[in-house]
Coordinates of C-alpha atoms in Angstrom, one line a residue:
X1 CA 1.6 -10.3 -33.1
X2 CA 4.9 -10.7 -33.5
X3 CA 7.9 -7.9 -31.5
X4 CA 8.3 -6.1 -34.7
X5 CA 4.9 -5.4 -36.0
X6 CA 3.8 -5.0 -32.7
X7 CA 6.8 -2.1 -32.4
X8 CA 5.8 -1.1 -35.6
X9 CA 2.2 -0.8 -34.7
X10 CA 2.8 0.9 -31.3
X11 CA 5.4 3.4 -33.0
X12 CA 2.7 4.0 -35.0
X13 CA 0.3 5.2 -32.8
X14 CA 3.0 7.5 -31.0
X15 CA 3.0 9.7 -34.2
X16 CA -0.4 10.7 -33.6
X17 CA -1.4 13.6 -31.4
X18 CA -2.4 12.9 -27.9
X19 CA -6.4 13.5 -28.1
X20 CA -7.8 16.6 -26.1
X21 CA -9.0 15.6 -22.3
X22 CA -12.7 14.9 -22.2
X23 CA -14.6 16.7 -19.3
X24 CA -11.7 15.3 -16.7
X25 CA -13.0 12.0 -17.4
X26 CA -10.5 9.3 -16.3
X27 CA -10.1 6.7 -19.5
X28 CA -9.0 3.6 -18.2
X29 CA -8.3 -0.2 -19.7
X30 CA -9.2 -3.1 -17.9
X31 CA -9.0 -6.7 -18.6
X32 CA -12.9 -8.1 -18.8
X33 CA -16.3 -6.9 -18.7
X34 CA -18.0 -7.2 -15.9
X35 CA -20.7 -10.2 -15.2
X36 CA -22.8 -7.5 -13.5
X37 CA -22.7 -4.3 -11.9
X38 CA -24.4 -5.9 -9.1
X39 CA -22.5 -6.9 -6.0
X40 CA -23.9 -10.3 -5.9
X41 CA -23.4 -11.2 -9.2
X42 CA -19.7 -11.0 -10.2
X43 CA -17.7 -13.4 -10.6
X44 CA -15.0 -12.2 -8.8
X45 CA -12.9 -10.6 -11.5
X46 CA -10.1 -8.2 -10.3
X47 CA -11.5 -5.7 -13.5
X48 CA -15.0 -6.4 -11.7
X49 CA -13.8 -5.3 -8.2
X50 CA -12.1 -2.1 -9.7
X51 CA -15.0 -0.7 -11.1
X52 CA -17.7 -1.7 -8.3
X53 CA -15.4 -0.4 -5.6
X54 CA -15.3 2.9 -7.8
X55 CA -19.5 3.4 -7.9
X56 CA -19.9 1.3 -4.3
X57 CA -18.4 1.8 -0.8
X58 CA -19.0 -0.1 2.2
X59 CA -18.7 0.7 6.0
X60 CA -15.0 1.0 5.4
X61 CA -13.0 2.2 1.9
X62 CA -9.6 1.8 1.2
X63 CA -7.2 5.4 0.5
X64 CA -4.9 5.9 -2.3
X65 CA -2.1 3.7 -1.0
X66 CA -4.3 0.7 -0.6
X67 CA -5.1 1.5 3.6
X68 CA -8.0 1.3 5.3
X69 CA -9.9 4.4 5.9
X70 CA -13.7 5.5 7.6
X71 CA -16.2 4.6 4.4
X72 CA -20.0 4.9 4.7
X73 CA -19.3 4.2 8.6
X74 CA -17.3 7.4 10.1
X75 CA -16.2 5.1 12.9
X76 CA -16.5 1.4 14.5
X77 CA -16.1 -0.4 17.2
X78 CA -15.1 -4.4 17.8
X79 CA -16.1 -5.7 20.6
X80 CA -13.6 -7.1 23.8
X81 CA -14.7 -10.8 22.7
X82 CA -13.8 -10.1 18.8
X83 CA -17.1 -10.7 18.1
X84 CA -19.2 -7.9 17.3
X85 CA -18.4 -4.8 15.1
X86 CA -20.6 -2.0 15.5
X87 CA -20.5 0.7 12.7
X88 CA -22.0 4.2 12.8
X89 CA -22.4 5.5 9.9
X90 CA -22.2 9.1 8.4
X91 CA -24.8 11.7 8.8
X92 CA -27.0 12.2 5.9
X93 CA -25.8 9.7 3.5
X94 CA -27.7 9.2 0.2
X95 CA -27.9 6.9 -2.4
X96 CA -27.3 9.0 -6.2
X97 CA -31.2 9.0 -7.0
X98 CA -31.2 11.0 -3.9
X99 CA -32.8 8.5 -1.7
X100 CA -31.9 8.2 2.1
X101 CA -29.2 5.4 2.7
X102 CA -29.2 3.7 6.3
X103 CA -28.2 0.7 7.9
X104 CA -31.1 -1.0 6.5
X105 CA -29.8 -1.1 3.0
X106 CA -26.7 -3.1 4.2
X107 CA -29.3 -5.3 6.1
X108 CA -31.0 -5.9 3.2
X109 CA -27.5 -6.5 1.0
X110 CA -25.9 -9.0 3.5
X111 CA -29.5 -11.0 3.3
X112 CA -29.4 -10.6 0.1
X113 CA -26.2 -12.1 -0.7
X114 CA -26.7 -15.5 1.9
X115 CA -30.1 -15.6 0.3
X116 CA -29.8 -19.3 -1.7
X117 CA -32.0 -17.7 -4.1
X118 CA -29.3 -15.3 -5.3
X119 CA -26.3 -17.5 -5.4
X120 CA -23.6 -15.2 -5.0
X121 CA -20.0 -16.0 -5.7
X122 CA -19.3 -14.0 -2.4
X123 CA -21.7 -15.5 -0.2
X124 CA -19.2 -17.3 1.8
X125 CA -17.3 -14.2 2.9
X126 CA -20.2 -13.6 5.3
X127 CA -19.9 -17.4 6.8
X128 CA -18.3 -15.7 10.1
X129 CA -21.3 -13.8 10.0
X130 CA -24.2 -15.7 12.8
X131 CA -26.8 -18.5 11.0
X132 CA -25.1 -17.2 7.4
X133 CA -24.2 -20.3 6.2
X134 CA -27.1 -22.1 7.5
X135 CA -29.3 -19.3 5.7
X136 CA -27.9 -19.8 2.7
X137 CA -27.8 -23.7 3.0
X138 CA -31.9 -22.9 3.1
X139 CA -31.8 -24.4 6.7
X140 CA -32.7 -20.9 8.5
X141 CA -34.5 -17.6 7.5
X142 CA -33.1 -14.6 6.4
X143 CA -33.6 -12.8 9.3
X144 CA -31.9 -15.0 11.5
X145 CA -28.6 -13.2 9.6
X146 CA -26.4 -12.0 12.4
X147 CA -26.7 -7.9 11.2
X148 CA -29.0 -5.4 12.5
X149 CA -30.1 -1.6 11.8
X150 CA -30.3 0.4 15.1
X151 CA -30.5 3.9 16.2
X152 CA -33.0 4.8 13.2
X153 CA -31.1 3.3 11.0
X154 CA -28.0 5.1 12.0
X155 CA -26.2 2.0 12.7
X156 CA -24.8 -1.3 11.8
X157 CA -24.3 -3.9 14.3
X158 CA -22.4 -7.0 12.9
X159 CA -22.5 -10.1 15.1
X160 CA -20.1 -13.1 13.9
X161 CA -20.0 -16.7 15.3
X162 CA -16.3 -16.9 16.6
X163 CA -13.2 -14.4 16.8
X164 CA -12.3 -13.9 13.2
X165 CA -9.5 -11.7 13.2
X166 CA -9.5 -11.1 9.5
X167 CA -13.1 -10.3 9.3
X168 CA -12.8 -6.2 9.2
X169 CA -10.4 -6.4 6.1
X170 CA -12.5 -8.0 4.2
X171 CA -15.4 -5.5 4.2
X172 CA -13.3 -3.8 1.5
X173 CA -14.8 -6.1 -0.9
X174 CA -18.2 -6.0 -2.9
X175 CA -19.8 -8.4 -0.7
X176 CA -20.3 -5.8 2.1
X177 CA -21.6 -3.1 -0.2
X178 CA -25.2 -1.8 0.7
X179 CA -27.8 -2.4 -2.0
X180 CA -30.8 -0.2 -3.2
X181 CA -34.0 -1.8 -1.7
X182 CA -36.3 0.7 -3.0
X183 CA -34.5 0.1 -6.6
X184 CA -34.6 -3.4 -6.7
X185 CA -38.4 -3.4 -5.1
X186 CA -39.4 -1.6 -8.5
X187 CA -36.9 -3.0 -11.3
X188 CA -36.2 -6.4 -9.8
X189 CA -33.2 -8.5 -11.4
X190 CA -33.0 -5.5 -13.6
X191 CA -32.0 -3.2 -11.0
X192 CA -28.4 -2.8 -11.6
X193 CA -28.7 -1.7 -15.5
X194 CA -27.2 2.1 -15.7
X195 CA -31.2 3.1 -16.8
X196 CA -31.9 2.1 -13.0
X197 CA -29.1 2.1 -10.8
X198 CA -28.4 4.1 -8.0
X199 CA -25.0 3.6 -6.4
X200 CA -23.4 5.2 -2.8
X201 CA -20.0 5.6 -4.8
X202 CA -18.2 8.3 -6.5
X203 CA -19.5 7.5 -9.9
X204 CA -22.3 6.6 -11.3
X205 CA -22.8 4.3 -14.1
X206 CA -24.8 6.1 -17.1
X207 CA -23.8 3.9 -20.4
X208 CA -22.7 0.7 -20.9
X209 CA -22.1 -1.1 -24.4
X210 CA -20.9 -5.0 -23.1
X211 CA -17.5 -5.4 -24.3
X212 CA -16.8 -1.9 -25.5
X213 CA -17.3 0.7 -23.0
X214 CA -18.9 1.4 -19.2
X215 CA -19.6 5.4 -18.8
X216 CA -19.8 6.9 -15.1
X217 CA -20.2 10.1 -14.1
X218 CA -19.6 11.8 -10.6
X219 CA -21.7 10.7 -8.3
X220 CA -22.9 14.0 -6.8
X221 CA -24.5 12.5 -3.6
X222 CA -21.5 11.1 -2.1
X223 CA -20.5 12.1 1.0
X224 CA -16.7 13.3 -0.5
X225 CA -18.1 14.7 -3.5
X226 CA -16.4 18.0 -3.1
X227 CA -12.6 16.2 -3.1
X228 CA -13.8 14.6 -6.3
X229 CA -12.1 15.7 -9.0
X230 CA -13.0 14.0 -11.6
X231 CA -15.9 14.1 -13.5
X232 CA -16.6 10.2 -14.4
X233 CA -14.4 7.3 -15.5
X234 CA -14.7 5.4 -18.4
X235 CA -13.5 2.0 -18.3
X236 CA -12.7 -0.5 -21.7
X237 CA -12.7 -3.9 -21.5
X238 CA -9.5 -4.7 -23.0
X239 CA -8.0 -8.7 -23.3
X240 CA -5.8 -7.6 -26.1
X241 CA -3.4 -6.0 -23.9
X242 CA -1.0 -5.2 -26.4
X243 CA -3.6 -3.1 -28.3
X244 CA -4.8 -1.4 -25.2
X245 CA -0.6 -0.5 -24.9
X246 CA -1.4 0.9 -28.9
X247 CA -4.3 3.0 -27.0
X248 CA -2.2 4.0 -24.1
X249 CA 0.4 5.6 -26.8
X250 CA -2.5 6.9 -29.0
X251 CA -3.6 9.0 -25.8
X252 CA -7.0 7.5 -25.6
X253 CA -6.2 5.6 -22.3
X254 CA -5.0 7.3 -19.3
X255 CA -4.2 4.1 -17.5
X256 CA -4.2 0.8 -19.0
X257 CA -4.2 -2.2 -16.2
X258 CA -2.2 -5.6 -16.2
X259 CA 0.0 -4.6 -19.2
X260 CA 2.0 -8.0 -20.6
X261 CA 4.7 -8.8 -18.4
X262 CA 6.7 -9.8 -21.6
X263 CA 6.8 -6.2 -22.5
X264 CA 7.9 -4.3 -19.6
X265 CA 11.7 -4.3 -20.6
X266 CA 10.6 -2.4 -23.9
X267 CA 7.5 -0.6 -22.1
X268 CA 10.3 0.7 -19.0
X269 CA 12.8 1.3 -21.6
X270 CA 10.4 3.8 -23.6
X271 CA 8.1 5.1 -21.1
X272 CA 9.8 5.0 -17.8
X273 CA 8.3 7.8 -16.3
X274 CA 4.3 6.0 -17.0
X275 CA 5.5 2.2 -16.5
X276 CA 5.0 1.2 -12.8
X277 CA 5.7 -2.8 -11.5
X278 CA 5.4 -3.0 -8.3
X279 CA 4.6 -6.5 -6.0
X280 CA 1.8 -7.5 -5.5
X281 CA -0.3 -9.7 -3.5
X282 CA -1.4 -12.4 -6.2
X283 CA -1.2 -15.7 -7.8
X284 CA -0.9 -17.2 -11.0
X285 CA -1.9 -20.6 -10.8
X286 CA -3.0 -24.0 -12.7
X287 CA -5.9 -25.4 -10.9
X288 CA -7.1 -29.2 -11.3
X289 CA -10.3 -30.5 -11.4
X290 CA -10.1 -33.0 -8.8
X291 CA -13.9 -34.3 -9.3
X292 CA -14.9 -38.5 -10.0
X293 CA -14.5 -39.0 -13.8
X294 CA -11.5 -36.4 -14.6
X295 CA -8.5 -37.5 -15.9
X296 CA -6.7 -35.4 -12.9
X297 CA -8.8 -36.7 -10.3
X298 CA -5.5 -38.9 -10.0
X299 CA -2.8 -37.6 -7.9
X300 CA -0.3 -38.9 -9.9
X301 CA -1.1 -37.7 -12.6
X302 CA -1.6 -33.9 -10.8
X303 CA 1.8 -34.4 -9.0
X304 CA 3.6 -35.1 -12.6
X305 CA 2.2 -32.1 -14.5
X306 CA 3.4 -29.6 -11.6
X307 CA 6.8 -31.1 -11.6
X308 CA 7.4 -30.7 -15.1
X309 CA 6.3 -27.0 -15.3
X310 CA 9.6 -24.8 -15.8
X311 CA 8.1 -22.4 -13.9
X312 CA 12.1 -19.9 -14.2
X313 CA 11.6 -20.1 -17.8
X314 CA 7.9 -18.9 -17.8
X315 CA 8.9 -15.7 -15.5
X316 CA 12.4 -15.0 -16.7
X317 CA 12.0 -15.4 -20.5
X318 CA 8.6 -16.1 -21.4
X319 CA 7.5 -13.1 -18.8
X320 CA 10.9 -11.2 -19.4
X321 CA 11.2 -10.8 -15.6
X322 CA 8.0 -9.0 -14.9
X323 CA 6.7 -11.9 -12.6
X324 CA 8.8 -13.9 -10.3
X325 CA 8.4 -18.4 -10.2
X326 CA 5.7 -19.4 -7.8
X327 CA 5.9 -22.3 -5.5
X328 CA 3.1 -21.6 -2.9
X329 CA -0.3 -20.2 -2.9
X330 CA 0.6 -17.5 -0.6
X331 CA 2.2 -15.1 -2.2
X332 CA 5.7 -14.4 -0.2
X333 CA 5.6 -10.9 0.7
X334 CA 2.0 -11.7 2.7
X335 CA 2.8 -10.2 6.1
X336 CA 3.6 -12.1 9.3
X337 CA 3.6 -15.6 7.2
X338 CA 6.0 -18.1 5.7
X339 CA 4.7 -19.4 2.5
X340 CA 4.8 -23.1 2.2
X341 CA 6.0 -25.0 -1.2
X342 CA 4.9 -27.1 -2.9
X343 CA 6.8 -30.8 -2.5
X344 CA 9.3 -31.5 -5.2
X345 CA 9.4 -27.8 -6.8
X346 CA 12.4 -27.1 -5.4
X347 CA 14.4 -30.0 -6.5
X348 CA 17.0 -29.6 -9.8
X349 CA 14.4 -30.1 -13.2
X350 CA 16.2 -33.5 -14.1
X351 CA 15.0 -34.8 -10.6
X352 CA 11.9 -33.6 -11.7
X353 CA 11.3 -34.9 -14.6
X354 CA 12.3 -38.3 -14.0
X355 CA 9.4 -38.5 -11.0
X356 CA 7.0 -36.8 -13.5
X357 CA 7.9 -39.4 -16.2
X358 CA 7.8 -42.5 -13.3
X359 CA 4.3 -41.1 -12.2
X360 CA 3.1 -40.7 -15.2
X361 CA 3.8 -44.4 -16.1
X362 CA 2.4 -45.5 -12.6
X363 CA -0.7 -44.0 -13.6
X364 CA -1.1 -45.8 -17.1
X365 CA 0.2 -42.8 -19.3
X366 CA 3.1 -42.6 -21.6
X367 CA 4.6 -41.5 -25.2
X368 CA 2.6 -45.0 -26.2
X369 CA -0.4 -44.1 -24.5
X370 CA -0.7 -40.4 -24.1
X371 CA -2.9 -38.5 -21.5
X372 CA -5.3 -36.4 -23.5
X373 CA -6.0 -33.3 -21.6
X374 CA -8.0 -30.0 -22.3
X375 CA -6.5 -27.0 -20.5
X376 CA -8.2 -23.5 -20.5
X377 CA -7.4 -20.3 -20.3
X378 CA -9.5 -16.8 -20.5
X379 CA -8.4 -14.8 -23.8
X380 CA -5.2 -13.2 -23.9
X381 CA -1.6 -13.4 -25.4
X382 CA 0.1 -13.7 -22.3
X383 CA -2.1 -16.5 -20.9
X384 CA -2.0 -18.2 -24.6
X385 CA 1.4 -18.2 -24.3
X386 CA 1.9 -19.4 -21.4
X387 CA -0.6 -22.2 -22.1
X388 CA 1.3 -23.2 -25.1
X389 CA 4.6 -23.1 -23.5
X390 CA 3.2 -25.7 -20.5
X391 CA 1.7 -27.9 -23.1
X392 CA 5.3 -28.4 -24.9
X393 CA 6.3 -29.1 -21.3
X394 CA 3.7 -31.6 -20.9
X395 CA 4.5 -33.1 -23.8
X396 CA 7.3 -35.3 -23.2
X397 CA 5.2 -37.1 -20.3
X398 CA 2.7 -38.3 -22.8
X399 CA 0.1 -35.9 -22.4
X400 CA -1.7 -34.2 -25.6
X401 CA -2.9 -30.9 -24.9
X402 CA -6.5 -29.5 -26.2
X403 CA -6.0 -25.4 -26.1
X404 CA -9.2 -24.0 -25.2
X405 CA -10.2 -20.3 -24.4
X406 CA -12.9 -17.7 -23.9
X407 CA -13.6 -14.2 -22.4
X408 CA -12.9 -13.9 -18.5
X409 CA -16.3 -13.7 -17.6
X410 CA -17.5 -16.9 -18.9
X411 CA -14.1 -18.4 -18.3
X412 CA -14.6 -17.7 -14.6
X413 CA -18.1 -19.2 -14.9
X414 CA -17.8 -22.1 -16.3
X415 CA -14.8 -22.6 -13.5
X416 CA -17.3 -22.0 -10.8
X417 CA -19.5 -24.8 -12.9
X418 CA -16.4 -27.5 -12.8
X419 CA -16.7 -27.4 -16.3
X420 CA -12.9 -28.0 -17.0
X421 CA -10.4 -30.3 -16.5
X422 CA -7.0 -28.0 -16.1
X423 CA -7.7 -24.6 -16.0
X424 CA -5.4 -21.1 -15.7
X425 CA -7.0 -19.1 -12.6
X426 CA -5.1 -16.4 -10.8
X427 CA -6.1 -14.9 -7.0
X428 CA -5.2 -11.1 -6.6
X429 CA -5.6 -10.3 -3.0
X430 CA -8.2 -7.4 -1.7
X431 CA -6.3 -7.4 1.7
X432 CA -3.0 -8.5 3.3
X433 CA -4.2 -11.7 5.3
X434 CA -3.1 -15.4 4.0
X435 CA -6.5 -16.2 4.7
X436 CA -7.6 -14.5 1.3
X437 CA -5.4 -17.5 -0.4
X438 CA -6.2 -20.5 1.4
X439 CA -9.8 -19.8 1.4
X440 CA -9.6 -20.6 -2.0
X441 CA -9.1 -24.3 -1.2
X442 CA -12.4 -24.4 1.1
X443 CA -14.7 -21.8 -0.4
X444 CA -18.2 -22.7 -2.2
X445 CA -17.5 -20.6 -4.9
X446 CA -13.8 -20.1 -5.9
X447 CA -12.9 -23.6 -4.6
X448 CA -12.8 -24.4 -8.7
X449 CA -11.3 -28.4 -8.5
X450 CA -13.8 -28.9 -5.6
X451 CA -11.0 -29.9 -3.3
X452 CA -12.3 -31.4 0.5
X453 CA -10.2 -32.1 3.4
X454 CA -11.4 -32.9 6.8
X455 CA -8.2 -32.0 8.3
X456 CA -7.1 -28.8 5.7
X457 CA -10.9 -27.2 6.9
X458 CA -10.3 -27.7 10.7
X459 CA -6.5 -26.0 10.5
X460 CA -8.6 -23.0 8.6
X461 CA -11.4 -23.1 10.9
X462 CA -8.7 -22.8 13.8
X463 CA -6.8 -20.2 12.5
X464 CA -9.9 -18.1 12.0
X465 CA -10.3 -18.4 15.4
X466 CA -6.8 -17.9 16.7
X467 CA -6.7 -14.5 18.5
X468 CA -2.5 -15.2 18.8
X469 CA -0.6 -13.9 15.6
X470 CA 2.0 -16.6 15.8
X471 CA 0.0 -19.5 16.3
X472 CA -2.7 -18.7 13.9
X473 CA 0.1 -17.8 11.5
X474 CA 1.9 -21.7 12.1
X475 CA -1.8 -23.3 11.5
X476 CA -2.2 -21.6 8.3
X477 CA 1.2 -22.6 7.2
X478 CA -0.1 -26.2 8.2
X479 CA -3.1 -25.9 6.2
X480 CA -1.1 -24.8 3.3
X481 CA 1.7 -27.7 3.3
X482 CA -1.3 -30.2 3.6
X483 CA -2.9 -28.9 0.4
X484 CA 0.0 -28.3 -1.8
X485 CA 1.1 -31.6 -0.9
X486 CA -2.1 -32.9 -2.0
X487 CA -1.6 -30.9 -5.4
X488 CA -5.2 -29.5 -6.4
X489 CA -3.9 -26.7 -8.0
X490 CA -0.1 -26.0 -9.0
X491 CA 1.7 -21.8 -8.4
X492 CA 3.1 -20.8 -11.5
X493 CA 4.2 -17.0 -11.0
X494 CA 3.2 -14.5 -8.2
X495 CA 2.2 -11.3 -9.8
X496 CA 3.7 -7.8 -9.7
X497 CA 1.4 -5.1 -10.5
X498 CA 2.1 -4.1 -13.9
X499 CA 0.2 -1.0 -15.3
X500 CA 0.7 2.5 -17.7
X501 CA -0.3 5.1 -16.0
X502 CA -0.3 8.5 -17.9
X503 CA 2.8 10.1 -15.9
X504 CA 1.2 13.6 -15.1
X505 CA -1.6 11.8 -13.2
X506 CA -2.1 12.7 -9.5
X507 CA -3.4 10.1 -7.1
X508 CA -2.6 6.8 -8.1
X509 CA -0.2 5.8 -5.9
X510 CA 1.9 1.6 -6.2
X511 CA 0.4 -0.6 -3.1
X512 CA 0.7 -4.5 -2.7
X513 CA -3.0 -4.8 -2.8
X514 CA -2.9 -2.9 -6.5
X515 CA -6.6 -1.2 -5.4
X516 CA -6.8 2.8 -6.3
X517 CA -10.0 3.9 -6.5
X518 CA -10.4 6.9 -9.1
X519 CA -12.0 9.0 -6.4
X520 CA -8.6 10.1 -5.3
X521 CA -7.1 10.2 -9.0
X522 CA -6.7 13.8 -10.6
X523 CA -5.8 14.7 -14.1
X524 CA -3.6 16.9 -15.6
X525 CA -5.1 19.8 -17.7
X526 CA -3.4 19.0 -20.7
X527 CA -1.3 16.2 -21.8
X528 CA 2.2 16.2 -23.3
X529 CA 2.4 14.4 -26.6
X530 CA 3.7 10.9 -26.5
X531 CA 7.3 10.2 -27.5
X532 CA 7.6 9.8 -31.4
X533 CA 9.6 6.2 -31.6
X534 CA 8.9 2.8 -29.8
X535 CA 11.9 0.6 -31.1

């Protein structure tokens, strides 16, 4: 749509009066349907997390500015070695059907997910766990799983193989989420549909229409019920961003997530009290499928296409400054690290170009004899656009560009298969630890271009180790130069959190993680009516 039908549209929707609140029911638009409401089957979504973490919570939670707080475990303990977390959890906790919850449903959910039978995107987060990655390499059992239930059930006990400083922020994420035994015992694969599920969360799910709409309700089992103010969330799966930004004015959103960066000067401009950017931990990258038979299997050929990306023009006029130019995998403001870029990004573009062109030809491609490359991206304007802006970039090397895209949920999946050849991916990270970025390169699941070093695995499997902050911080700054350098993927922008959020809301406060979890969200009684004009 072009800027003045689109203003045209959106001013609009401002004439109409805001609809009446439903129930205290938070209306919010994200950018995918979920794969599953299952912990071990998402893909790994950002959208997914949202929602799971707002009907799920694991031994710890995360408060409304994105810090780590008690969760199902009131307190914990890590052993003098770094080796063993031991969680006691809350008195009297219940699942929503009304079922006791113990330690025994997060035995169950960590077998679960190491369980080769389940292949779960997020099995490899438990690999610091004891015998987890030799469980779910089918070489051990699955109760040879370094977690136990003790105390009646009353506690967790965690055992991992090596110091792994990182480990305890990580437990923010679906992967450490207890699952319902007794519900999957008597509904099977089926046990996460909203007709069956029972969830330890503030909301439950109660409806969901794929693509249109997931309904919760409060959940009122949980242990923090009573400072639950809400009374569900309803979330919309919304790719067109710009007519979830129509919604937003039209009052039927009260928070619409990963608004178009292109449109924050006229979005800041109009609403300024409901447009929040803020930085964020997250990168927007091109990955490469490095496996035998694609045509970027060739260094070269990976090296030239990074080089010739204008990555200042994508974030400063494509993006209209709502992102800044990437040149590392770690985002910069990760804490207590020095990103590492990429070699040859921050040379002047003509030096650029003229090794991208001289690569190019060393690897047989040319104007005469173009590369013919398919590059995918999930569905979006802002993703199309950038997609189409790269190609013209690519173009003068000698490479034809194929344009191919689908919904983030089977984008993502056919990722995880290798089914692509360049592909747009983006990391958003669930805690403040380089480690969340350059596991991406060694992972099972997220490792999309199947890139394998010897020596980039041993730096990671040292710093994950490393009990001294500086040292492990100069290993993973190793590991990082080594990869780039190698170029399986190529940084375009590092994200800022971008959202509308309806300016009378309570609760939802800006963090670098970008996590709020509606439990801590309240909602005006009424709503003003939006401004009349969007020019």
């Amino acid at each position: 749509m072009s800027p003045t039908r689109l203003a045209a549209a959106i001013g609009f929707a401002a004439t109409l009066t805001a609809l009446p609140l439903q129930a205290a029911t938070l209306q919010v638009g994200i950018s995918g349907d979920p794969a599953s409401l299952s912990p071990a089957k998402i893909t790994g979504g950002v959208w997914e997390e949202d929602v799971l973490r707002d009907i799920f919570e694991g031994p710890i939670a995360i408060d409304a500015d994105g810090q780590i707080i008690p969760g199902a475990a009131e307190s914990w303990e890590i052993s003098d070695d770094g080796k063993t977390y031991t969680f006691h959890l809350r008195d009297g906790l219940e699942w929503s059907d009304g079922e006791p919850l113990t330690a025994d449903d997060f035995v169950y959910a960590y077998r679960h997910q190491v369980d080769p039978e389940t292949a779960s995107n997020y099995a490899h987060r438990l690999y610091p766990v004891v015998n987890a990655q030799a469980i779910n390499a089918s070489e051990k059992p699955l109760d040879a799983l370094g977690v136990e239930s003790l105390d009646d059930g009353k506690t967790l006990k965690i055992t991992l193989n090596t110091p792994t400083v990182y480990f305890l922020k990580t437990l923010v994420l679906p992967f450490a989420y207890p699952i319902p035994r007794h519900v999957v015992d008597e509904f099977g694969d089926d046990w996460s549909d909203p007709s069956h599920i029972a969830v330890n969360g503030a909301f439950k799910p109660v409806k969901w229409v794929s693509n249109t709409e997931l309904e919760t309700v409060k959940n009122a089992n949980f242990h923090d019920a009573d400072n639950v103010s809400l009374d569900g969330v309803d979330y919309y799966p919304l790719e067109d961003k710009n007519a979830g930004i129509q919604r937003f004015r039209a009052g039927e959103l009260d928070i619409l997530r990963d608004y178009p960066a292109a449109q924050y000067p006229r979005l800041s401009e109009n609403l300024p009290d409901a447009t929040h950017l803020f930085p964020s931990l997250g990168t927007y990258y091109y990955v490469f499928n490095l496996r035998e038979g694609s045509p970027v299997a060739d260094k070269r050929v990976r090296e030239a296409l990074s080089l010739a990306i204008r990555r200042d023009v994508i974030a400063k006029q494509l993006l209209k400054g709502g992102v800044e130019p990437a040149t590392s995998l770690v985002p910069p403001g990760t804490s207590d690290y020095e990103a590492q870029s990429q070699p040859g990004l921050d040379d002047d573009m003509d030096t650029r170009l003229a090794e991208a062109r001289s690569l190019m030809q060393e690897a047989g491609y040319g104007p005469d004899n173009p590369l013919e490359l398919t590059l995918r991206f999930n569905s979006g304007d802002e993703h199309r656009q950038i997609a189409v802006a790269v190609a013209a970039m690519w173009k003068p090397l000698g490479v034809d560009v194929e344009l191919r895209n689908t919904e983030a949920n089977v984008h993502y999946a056919d990722l995880m298969e290798g089914d692509f050849q360049v592909a747009r991916a983006a990391w958003i990270s669930s805690y403040d630890d380089p480690q969340n970025f350059l596991q991406l390169l060694s992972a099972e699941t997220n490792n999309y271009g199947g890139y394998q070093d010897e020596d980039y695995n041993g730096l990671i499997s040292q710093s994950d180790a490393e009990q001294d902050p500086a040292k492990r911080a100069q290993l993973m700054q190793q590991a990082e130069a080594l990869a780039l350098a190698d170029y399986p993927l190529t940084p375009i922008y590092t994200y800022s959190s971008r959202n509308l959020v309806n300016a009378e809301i309570e609760g939802w406060n800006d963090n670098a993680l970008d996590m709020h979890a509606s439990r801590w969200v309240q909602l005006p009684e009424s709503r003003d009516e939006r401004p009349e004009s969007f020019d």
